[in-house]
Tab-separated table of C-alpha atoms and ligand atoms in Angstrom:
chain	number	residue	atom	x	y	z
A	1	UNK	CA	47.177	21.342	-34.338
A	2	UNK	CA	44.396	19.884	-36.201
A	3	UNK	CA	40.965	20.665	-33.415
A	4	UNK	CA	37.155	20.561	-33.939
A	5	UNK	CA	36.046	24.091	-34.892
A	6	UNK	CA	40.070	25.756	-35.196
A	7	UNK	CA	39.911	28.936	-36.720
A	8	UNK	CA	43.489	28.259	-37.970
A	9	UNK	CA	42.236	28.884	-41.566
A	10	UNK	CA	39.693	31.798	-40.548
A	11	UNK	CA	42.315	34.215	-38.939
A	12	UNK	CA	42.726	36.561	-42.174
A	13	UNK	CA	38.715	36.843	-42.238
A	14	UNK	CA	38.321	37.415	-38.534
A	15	UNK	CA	41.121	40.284	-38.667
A	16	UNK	CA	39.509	41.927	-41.999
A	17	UNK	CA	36.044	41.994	-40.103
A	18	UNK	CA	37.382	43.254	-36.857
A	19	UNK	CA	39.982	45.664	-38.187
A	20	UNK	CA	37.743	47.009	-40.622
A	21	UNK	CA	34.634	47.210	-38.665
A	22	UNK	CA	35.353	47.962	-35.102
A	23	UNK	CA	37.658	51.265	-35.664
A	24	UNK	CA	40.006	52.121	-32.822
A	25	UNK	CA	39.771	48.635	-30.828
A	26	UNK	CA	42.796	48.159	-29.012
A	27	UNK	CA	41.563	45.137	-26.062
A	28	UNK	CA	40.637	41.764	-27.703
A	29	UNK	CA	39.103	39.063	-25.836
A	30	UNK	CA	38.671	35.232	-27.316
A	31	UNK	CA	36.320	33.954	-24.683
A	32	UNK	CA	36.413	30.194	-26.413
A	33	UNK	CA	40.053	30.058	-27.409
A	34	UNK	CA	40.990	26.468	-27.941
A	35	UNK	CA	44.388	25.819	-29.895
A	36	UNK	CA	44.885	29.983	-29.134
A	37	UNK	CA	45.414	30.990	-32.778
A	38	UNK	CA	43.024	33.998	-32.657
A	39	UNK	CA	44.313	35.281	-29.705
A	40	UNK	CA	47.907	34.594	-30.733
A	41	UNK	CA	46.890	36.274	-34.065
A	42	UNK	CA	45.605	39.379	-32.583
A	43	UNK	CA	48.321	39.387	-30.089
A	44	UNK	CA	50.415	39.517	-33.347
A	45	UNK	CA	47.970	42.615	-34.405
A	46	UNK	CA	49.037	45.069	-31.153
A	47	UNK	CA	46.041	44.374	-29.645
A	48	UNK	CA	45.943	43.928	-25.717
A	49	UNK	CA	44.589	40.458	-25.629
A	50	UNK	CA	42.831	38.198	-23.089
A	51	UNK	CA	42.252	34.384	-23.591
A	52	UNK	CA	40.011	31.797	-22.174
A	53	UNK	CA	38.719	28.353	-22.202
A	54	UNK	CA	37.259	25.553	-20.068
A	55	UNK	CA	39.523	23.288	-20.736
A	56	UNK	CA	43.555	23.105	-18.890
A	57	UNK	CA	45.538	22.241	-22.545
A	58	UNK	CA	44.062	25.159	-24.163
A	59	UNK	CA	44.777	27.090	-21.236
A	60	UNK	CA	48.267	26.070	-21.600
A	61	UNK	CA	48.374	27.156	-25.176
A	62	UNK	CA	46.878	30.328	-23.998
A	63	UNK	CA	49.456	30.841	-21.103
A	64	UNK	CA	52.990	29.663	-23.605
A	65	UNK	CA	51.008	31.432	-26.629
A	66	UNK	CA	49.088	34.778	-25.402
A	67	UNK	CA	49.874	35.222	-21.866
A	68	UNK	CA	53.845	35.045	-21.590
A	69	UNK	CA	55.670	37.982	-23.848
A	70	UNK	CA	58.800	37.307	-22.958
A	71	UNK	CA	62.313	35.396	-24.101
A	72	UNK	CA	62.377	32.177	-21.157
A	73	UNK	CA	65.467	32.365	-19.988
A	74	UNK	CA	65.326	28.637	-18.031
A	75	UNK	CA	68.348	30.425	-15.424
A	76	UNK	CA	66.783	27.870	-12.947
A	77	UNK	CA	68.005	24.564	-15.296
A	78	UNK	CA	71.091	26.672	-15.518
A	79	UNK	CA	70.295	27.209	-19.317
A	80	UNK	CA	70.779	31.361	-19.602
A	81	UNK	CA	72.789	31.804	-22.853
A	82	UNK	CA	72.086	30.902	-26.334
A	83	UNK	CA	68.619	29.729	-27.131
A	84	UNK	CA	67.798	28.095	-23.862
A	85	UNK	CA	64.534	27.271	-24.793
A	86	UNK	CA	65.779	24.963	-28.020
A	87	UNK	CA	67.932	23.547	-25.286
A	88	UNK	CA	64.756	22.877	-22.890
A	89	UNK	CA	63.213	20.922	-25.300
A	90	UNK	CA	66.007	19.064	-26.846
A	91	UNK	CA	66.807	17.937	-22.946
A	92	UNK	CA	62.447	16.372	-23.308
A	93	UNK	CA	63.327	14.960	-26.243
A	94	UNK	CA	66.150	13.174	-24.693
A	95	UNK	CA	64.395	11.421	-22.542
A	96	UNK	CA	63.892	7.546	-22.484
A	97	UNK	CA	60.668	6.183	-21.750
A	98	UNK	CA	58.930	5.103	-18.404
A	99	UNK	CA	55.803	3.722	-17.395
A	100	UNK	CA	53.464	5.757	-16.156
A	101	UNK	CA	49.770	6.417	-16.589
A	102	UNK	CA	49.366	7.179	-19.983
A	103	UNK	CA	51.405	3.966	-20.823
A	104	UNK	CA	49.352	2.245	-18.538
A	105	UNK	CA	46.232	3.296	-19.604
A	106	UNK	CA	46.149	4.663	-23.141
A	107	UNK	CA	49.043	2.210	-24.741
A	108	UNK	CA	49.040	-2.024	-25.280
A	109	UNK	CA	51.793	-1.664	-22.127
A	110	UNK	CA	49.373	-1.294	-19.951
A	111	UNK	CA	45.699	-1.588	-20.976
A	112	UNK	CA	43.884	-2.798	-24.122
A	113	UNK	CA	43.523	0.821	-26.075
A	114	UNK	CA	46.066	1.751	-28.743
A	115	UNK	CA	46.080	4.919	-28.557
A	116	UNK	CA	49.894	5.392	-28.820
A	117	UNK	CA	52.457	3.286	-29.205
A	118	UNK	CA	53.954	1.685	-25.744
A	119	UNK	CA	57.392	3.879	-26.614
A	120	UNK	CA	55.544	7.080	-27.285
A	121	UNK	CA	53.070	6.728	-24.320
A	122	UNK	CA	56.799	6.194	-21.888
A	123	UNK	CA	57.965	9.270	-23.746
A	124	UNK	CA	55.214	11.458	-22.844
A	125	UNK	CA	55.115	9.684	-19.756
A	126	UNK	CA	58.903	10.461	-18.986
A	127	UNK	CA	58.380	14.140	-20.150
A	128	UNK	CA	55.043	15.282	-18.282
A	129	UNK	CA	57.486	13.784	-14.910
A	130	UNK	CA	59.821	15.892	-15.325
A	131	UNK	CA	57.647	19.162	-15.597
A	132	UNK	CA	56.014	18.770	-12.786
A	133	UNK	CA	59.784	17.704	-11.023
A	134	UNK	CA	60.871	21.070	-12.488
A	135	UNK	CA	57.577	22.919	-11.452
A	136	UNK	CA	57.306	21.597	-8.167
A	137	UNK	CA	61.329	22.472	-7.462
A	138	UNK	CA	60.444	25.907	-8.876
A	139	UNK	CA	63.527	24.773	-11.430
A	140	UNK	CA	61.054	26.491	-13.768
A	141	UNK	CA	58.815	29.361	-13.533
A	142	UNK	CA	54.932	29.041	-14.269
A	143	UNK	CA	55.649	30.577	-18.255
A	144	UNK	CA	58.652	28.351	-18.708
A	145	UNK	CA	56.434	25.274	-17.288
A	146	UNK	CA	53.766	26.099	-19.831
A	147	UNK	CA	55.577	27.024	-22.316
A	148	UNK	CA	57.317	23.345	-22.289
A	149	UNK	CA	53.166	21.631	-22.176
A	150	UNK	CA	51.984	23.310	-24.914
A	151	UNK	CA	55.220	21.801	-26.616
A	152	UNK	CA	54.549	18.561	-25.400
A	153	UNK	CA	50.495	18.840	-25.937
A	154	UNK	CA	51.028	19.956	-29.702
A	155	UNK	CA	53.499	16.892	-30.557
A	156	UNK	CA	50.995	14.368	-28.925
A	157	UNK	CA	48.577	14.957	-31.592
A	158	UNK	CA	51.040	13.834	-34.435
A	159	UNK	CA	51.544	10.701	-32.925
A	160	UNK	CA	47.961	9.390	-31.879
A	161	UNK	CA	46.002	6.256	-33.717
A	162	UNK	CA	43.015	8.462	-33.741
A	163	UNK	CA	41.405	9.286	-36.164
A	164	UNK	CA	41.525	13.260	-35.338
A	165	UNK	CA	39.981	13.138	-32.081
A	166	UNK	CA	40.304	11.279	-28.536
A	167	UNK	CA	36.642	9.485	-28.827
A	168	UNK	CA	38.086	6.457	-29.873
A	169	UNK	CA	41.434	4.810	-30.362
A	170	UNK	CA	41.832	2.962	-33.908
A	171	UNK	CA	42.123	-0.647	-33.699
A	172	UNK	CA	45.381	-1.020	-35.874
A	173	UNK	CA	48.508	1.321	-35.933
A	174	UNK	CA	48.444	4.129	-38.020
A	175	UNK	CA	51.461	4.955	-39.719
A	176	UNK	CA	51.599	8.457	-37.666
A	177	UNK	CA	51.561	6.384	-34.056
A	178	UNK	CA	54.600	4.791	-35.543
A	179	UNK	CA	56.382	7.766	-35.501
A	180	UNK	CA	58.582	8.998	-32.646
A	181	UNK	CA	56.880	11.556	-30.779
A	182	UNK	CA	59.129	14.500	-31.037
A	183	UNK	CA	58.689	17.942	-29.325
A	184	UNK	CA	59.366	21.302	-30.645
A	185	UNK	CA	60.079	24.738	-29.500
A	186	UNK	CA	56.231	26.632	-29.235
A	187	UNK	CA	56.678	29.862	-31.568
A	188	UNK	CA	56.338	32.556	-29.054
A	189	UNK	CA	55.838	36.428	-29.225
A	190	UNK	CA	56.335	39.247	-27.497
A	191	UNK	CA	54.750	42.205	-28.848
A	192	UNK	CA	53.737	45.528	-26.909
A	193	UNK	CA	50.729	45.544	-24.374
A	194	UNK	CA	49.511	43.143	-21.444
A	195	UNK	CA	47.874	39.952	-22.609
A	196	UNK	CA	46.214	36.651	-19.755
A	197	UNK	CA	45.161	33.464	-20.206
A	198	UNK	CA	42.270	32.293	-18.065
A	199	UNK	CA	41.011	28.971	-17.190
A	200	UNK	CA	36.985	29.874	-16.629
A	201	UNK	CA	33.775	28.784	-17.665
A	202	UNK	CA	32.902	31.904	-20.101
A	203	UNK	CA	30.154	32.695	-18.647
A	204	UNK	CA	30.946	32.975	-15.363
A	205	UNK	CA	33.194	35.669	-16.330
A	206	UNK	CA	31.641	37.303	-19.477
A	207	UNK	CA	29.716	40.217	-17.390
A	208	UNK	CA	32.916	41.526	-15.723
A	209	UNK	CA	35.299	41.707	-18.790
A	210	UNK	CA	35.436	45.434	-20.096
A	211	UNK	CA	37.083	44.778	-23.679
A	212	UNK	CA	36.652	46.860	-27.319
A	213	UNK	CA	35.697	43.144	-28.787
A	214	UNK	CA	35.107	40.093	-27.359
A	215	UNK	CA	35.117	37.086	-29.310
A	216	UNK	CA	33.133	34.373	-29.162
A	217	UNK	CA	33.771	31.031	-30.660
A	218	UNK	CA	31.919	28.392	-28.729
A	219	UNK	CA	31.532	25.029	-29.837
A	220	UNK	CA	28.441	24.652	-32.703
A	221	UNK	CA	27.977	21.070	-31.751
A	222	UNK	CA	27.035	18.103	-29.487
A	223	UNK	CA	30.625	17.167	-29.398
A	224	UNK	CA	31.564	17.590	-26.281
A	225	UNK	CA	35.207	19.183	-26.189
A	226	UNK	CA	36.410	17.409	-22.560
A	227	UNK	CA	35.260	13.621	-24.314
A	228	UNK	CA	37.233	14.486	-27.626
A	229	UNK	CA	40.708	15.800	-25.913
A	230	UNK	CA	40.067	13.872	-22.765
A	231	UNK	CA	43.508	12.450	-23.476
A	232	UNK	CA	45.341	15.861	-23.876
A	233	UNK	CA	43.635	17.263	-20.718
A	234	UNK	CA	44.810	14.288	-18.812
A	235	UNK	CA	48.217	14.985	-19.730
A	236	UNK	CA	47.550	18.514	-19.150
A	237	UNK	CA	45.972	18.455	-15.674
A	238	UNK	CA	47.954	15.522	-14.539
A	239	UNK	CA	45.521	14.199	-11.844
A	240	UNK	CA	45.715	10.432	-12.731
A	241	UNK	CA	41.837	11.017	-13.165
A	242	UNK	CA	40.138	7.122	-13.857
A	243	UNK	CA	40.215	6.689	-17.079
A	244	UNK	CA	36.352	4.296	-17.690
A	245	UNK	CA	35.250	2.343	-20.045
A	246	UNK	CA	36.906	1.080	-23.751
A	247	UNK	CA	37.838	4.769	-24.422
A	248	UNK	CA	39.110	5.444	-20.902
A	249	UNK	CA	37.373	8.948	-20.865
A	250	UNK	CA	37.403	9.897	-17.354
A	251	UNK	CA	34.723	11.929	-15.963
A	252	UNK	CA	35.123	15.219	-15.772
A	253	UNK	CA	31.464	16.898	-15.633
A	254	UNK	CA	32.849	20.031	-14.815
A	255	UNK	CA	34.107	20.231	-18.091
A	256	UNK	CA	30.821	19.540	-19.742
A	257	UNK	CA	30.021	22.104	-21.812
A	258	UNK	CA	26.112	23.514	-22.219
A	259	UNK	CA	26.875	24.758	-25.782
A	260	UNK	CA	27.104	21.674	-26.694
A	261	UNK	CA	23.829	20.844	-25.605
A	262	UNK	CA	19.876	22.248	-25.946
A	263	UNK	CA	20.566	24.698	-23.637
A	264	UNK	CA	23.285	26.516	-26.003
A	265	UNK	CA	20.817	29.537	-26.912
A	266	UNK	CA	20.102	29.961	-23.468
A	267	UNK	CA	24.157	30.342	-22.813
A	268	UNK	CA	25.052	32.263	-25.685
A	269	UNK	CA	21.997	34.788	-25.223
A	270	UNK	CA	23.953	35.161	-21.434
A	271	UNK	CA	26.534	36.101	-22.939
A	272	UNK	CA	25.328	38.712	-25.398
A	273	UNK	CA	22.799	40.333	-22.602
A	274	UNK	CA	25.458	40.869	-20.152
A	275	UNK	CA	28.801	41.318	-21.759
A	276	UNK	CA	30.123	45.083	-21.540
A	277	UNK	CA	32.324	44.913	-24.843
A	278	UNK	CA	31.723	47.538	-27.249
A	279	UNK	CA	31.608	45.010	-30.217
A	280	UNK	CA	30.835	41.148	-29.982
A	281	UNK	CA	32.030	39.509	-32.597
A	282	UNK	CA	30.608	35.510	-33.017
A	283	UNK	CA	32.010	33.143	-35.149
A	284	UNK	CA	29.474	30.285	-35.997
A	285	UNK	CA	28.733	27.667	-38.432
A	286	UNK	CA	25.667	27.695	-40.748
A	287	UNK	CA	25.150	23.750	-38.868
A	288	UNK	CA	25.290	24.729	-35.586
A	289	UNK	CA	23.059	23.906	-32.910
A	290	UNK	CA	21.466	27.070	-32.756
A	291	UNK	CA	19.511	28.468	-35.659
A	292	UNK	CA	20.873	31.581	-37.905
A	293	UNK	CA	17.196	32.942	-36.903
A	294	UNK	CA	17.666	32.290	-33.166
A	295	UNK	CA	21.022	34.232	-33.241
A	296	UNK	CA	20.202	37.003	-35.110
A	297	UNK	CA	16.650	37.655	-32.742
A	298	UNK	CA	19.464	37.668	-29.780
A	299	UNK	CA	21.950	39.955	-31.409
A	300	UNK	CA	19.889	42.431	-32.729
A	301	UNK	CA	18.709	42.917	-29.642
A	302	UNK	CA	21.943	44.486	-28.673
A	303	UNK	CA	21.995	46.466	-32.233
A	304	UNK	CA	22.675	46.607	-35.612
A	305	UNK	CA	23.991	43.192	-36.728
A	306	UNK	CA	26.055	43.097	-39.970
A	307	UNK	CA	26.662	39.261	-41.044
A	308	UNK	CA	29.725	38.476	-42.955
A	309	UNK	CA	30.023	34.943	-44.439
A	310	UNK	CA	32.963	32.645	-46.100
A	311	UNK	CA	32.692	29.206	-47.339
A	312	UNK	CA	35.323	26.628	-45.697
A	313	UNK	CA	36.421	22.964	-45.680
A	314	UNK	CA	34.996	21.444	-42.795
A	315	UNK	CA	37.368	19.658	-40.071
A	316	UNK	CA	36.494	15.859	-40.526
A	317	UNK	CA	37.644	13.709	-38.211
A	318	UNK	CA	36.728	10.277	-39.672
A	319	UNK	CA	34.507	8.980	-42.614
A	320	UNK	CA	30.931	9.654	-43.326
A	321	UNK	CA	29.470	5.970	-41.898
A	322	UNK	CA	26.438	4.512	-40.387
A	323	UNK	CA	25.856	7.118	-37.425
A	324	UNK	CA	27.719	10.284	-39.438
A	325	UNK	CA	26.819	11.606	-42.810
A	326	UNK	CA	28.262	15.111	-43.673
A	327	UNK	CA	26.036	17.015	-45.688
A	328	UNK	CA	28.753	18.372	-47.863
A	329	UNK	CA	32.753	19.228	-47.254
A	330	UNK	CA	32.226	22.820	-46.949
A	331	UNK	CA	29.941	25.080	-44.645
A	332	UNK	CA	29.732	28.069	-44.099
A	333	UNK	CA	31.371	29.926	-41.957
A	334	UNK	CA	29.411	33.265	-40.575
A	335	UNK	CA	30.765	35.975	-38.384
A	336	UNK	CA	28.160	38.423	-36.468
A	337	UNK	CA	29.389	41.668	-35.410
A	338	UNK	CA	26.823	43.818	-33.147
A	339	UNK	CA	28.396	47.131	-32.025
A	340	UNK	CA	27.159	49.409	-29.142
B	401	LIG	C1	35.128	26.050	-31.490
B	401	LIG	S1	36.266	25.753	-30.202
B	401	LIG	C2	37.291	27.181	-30.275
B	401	LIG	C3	38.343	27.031	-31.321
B	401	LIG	C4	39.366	28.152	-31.295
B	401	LIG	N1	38.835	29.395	-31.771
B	401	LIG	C5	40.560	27.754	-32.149
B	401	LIG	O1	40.763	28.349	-33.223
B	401	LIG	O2	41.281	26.848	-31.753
B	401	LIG	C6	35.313	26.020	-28.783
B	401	LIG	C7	36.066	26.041	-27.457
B	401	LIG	O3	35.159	26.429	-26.429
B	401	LIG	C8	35.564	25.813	-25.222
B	401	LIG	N2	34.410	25.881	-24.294
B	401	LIG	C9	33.270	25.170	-24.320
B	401	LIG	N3	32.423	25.586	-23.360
B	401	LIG	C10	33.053	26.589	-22.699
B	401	LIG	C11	32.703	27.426	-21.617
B	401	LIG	N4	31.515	27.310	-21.001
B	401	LIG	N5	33.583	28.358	-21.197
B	401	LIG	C12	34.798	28.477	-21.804
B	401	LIG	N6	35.190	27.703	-22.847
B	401	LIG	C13	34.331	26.775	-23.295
B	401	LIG	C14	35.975	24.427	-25.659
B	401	LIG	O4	36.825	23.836	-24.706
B	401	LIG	C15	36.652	24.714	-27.007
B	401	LIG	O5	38.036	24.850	-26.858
């Protein structure tokens, strides 16, 4: 899934850094885990691996992706046999559209934004229903349940008239949001060790996490995470929060993020004073909101700080215009790595 700041592309440079560097690690923690890709890919490494993030989709990507290490068997939607999971989804995909709340908000069925077609919007709508039918029933258990949103969460992406992220709909269809949304099976893993997903503001629960790393990945900009996916955390949550205003963004300031405001230094140094890891290992970008001079004054305060550095394409989300001007396609991307 395309998100701002995905390490997607980063995960063979974050494992030759952390492999290499912090010998004999065997507990991983991505404290900012978004989409779950790190986690997932150290999951994939042996490590023992514990993810978290603010938000409720990535904590459903966290839960179907890090968290459950197991086959579902979905013996409650009397599906044990072969691949009951393929099954699962093909039942979602079956599904014909209602209206519901994201048809009436987010689609021309019900409101004035586009951001998915009227059939897509009842598709999702129809789908998200029956989850929490099955969920509330107990027809599924809590893994199967999130194993079948992060399905559904992943697919809505490929057919939204955004332009990459939820701040604004476009205002005519993009051939993608003509597409039918189609759901597909989440490829899961089960690999030796214990692994969670948590749903916490990271530093509420930095100080008590006893890990070899911990990996930090906050957000580098002033883009707040809960207005750019408020869509997918609707669906996610499923609250029927108010959506407001031409974008329908409902307010969520619980969600609101302070790294991706002034007081990010102040958060991040939190962080690095009181976590008990033996290595933290940051991931930021050379444009973030706090300065390579600011970071390094915090970290080496800890230790010895060795910076390691690759250039990438940056995630753009729409066209340089009047109020955004990239300063060039690629930034660097820097990972810090302070051991005790
Ligand atoms: C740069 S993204 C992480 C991307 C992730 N590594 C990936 O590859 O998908 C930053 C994440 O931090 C989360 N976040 C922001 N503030 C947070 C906080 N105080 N506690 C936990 N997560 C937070 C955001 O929701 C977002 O998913």
């Amino acid at each position: 899934m395309r998100y701002i700041g995905s390490k997607q592309n980063l995960l063979a440079f974050i494992e030759r850094v952390a492999t290499c560097h912090c010998s004999g690690a065997r507990t991983f923690v991505d404290l900012f885990c978004g989409t779950a890709v790190v986690g997932r890919h150290f999951k994939s490494l042996n490590f023992n691996v514990t993810s978290n993030d603010l938000m409720a989709y990535a904590y459903t990507f966290a839960r179907a992706l890090v968290q459950n290490n197991g086959e579902p068997l979905f013996a409650g939607l009397g599906l044990n046999g072969n691949a009951p999971l393929d099954k699962a989804v093909e039942h979602l995909n079956s599904l014909s559209p209602v209206q519901g709340f994201v048809t009436s908000h987010y689609s021309p069925a019900g409101s004035d934004r586009m951001y998915l077609s009227p059939e897509n919007a009842g598709r999702i709508d129809a789908i998200r229903m029956q989850l929490q039918v099955w969920r509330r029933t107990e027809a599924v258990t809590e893994d199967e349940f999130h194993i079948l949103l992060a399905a559904l969460l992943a697919a809505v992406p490929s057919v939204s008239n955004v332009s990459g992220t939820y701040g604004a709909y476009l205002k005519f269809w993009e051939s993608r949001s003509k597409k039918r949304l189609l759901l597909q099976a989440p490829a899961l893993m089960i690999t030796p060790g214990t692994h969670r997903a948590l749903n916490e503001d990271a530093n509420v629960i930095a100080p008590a996490l006893n890990c070899d790393i911990l990996y930090l990945d906050p957000p580098y900009n002033r883009r707040q995470y809960a207005s750019n996916y408020h869509l997918l955390e609707s669906i996610a949550v499923w609250d029927y929060a108010a959506p407001l205003g031409v974008s329908g963004l409902p307010k969520r300031p619980e969600r609101r993020s302070l790294y991706c405001t002034a007081q990010a230094s102040e958060a991040l140094g939190h962080i690095i004073r009181t976590s008990p890891a033996r290595h933290i290992l940051l991931s930021y970008n050379s444009e973030g909101i706090v300065s390579h001079e600011v970071l390094m004054e915090m970290l080496c305060k800890r230790g010895k700080v060795e910076l390691f550095e690759e250039e990438y394409r940056r995630f753009r989300s729409d066209a340089d215009g009047p109020t955004r001007n990239y300063k060039a396609d690629s930034v660097v991307e820097r990972l810090y790595l302070v051991s005790n």
